[in-house]
mmCIF file of C-alpha atoms in Angstrom:
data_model
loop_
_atom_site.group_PDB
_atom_site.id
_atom_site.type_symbol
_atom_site.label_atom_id
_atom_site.label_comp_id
_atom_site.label_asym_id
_atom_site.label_seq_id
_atom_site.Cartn_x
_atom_site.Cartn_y
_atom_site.Cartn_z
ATOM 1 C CA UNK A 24 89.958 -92.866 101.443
ATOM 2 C CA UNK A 25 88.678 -96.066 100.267
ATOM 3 C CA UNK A 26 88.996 -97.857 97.248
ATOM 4 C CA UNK A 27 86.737 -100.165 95.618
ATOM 5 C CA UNK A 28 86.166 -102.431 92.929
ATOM 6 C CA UNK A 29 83.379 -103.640 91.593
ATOM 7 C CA UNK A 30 82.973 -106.615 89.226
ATOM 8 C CA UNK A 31 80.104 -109.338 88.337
ATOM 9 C CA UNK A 32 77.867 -107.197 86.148
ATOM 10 C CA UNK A 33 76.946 -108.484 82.431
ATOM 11 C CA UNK A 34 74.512 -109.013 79.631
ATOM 12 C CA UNK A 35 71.366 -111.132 81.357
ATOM 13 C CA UNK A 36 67.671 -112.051 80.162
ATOM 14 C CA UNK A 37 65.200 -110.962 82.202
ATOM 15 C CA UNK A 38 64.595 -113.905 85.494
ATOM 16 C CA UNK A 39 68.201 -114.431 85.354
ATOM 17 C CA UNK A 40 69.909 -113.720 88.273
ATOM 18 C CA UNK A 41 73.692 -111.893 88.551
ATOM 19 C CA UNK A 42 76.174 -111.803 91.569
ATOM 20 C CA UNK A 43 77.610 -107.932 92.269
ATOM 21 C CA UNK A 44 81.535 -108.374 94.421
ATOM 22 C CA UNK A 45 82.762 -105.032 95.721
ATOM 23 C CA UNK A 46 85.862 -105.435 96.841
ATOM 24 C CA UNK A 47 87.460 -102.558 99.734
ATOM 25 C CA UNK A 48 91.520 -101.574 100.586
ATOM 26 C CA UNK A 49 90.294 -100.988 103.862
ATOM 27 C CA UNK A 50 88.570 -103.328 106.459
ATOM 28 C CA UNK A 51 85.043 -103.192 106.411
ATOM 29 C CA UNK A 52 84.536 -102.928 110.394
ATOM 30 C CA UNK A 53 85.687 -99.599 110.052
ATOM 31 C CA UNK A 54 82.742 -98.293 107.478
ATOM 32 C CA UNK A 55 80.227 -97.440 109.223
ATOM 33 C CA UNK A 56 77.856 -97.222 105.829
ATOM 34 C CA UNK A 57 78.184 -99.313 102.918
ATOM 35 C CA UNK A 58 76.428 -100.301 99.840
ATOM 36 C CA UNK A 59 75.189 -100.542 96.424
ATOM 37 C CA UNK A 60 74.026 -97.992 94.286
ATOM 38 C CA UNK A 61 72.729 -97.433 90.585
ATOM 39 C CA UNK A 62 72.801 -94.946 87.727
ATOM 40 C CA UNK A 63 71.311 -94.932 84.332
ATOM 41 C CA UNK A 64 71.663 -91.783 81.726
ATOM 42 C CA UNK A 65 70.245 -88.615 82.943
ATOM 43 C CA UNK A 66 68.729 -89.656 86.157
ATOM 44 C CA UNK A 67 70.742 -89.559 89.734
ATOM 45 C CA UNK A 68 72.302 -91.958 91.418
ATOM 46 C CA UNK A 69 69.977 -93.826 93.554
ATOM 47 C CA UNK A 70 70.156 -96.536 96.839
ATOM 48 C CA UNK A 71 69.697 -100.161 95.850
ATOM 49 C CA UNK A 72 70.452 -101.199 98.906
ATOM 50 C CA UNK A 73 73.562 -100.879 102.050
ATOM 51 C CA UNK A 74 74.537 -101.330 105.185
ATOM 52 C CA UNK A 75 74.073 -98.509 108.273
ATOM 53 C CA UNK A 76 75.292 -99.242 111.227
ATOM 54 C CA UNK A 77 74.673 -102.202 113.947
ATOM 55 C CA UNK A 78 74.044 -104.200 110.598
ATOM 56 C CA UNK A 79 71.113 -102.669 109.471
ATOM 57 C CA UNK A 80 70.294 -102.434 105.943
ATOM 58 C CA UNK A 81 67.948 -100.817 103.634
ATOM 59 C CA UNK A 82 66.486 -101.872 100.262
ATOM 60 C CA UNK A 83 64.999 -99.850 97.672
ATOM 61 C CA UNK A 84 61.673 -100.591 97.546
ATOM 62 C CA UNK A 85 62.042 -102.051 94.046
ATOM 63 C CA UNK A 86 64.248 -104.468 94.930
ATOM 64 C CA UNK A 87 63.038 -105.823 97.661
ATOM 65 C CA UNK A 88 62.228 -110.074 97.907
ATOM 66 C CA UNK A 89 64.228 -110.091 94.553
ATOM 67 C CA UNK A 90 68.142 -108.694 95.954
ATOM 68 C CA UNK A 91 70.068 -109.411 98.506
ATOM 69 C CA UNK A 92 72.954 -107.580 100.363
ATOM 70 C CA UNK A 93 75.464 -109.152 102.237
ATOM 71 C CA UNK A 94 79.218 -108.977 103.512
ATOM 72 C CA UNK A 95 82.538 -111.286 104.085
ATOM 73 C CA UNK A 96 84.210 -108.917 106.817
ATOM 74 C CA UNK A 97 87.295 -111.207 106.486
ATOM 75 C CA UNK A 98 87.538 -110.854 102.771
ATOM 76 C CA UNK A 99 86.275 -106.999 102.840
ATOM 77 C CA UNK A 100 83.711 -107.865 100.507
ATOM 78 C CA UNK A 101 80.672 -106.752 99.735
ATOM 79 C CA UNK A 102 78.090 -108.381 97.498
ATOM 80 C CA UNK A 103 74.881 -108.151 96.099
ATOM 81 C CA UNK A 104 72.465 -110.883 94.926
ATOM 82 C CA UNK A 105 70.329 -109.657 92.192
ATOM 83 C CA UNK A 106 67.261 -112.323 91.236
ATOM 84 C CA UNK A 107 64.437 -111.924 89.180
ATOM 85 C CA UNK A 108 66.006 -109.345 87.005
ATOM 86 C CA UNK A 109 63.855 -107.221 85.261
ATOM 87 C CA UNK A 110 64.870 -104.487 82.279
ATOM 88 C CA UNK A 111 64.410 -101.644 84.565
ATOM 89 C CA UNK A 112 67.079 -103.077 86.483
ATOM 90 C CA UNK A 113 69.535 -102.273 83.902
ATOM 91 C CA UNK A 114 71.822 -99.527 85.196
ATOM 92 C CA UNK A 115 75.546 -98.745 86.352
ATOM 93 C CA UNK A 116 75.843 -100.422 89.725
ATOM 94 C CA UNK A 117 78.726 -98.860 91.856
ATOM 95 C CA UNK A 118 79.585 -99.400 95.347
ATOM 96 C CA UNK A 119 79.701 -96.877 97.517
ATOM 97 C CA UNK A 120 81.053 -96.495 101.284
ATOM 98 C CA UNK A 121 80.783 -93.699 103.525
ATOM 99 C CA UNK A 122 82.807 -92.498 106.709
ATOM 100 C CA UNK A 123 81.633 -91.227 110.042
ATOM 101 C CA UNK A 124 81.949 -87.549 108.196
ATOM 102 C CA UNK A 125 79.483 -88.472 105.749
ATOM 103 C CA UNK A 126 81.786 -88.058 102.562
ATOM 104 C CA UNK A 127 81.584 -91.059 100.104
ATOM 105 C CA UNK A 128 84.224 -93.305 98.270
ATOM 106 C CA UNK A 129 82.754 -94.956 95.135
ATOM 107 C CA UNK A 130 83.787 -97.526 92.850
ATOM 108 C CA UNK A 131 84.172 -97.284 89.081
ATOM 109 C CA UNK A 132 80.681 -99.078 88.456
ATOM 110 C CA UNK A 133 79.888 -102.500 86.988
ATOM 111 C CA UNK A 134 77.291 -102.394 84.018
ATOM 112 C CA UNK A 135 74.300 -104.522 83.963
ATOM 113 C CA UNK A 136 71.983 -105.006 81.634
ATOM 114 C CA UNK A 137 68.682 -106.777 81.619
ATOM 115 C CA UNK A 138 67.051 -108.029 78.324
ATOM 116 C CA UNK A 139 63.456 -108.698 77.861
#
């Protein structure tokens, strides 16, 4: 099992930007997927964007040219870069990593909320 913990989200105005930091207990060269995910009320979690494996990654296509993914191995961070917000960006972000088995470890979430 791996823990993580999210921080970074806030209140922003829409074109603002906001930095995401997930933080992992375990190293990150040993998760072979891992990412960031969002929820808002009633609707299912859903990919923002993560890491497979052989550093691939995958956006959500309403993300993409406006967030950025990216890791410090050494520092078992994970981050996103979130520009351009816009109000429909405004969800519960949570990191989320996955083992070789396929069963996910998730964070407690970070709020953000976009303004218009």
């Amino acid at each position: 099992q791996v823990m993580l913990v999210e921080s970074g989200g806030g209140l922003v105005q829409a074109g603002e930007s906001l930095r995401l930091s997930c933080v992992a207990s375990a190293s990150m060269f040993s998760i072979p997927v891992m990412g960031w995910y969002r929820q808002t009320p009633g609707k299912q979690r859903e990919l923002v964007a993560r890491y497979l494996r052989f550093g691939k990654i995958n956006y959500a296509d309403s993300v993409k040219g406006r967030f950025t993914i990216s890791r410090d191995n050494h520092k078992n961070t994970l981050y996103l870069q979130m520009n351009d917000l816009k109000p429909e960006d405004s969800a519960d972000y949570y990191c989320g990593a996955s083992n070789d088995a396929g069963s996910w470890d998730w964070g407690q979430g970070t709020q953000v909320t976009v303004s218009s």
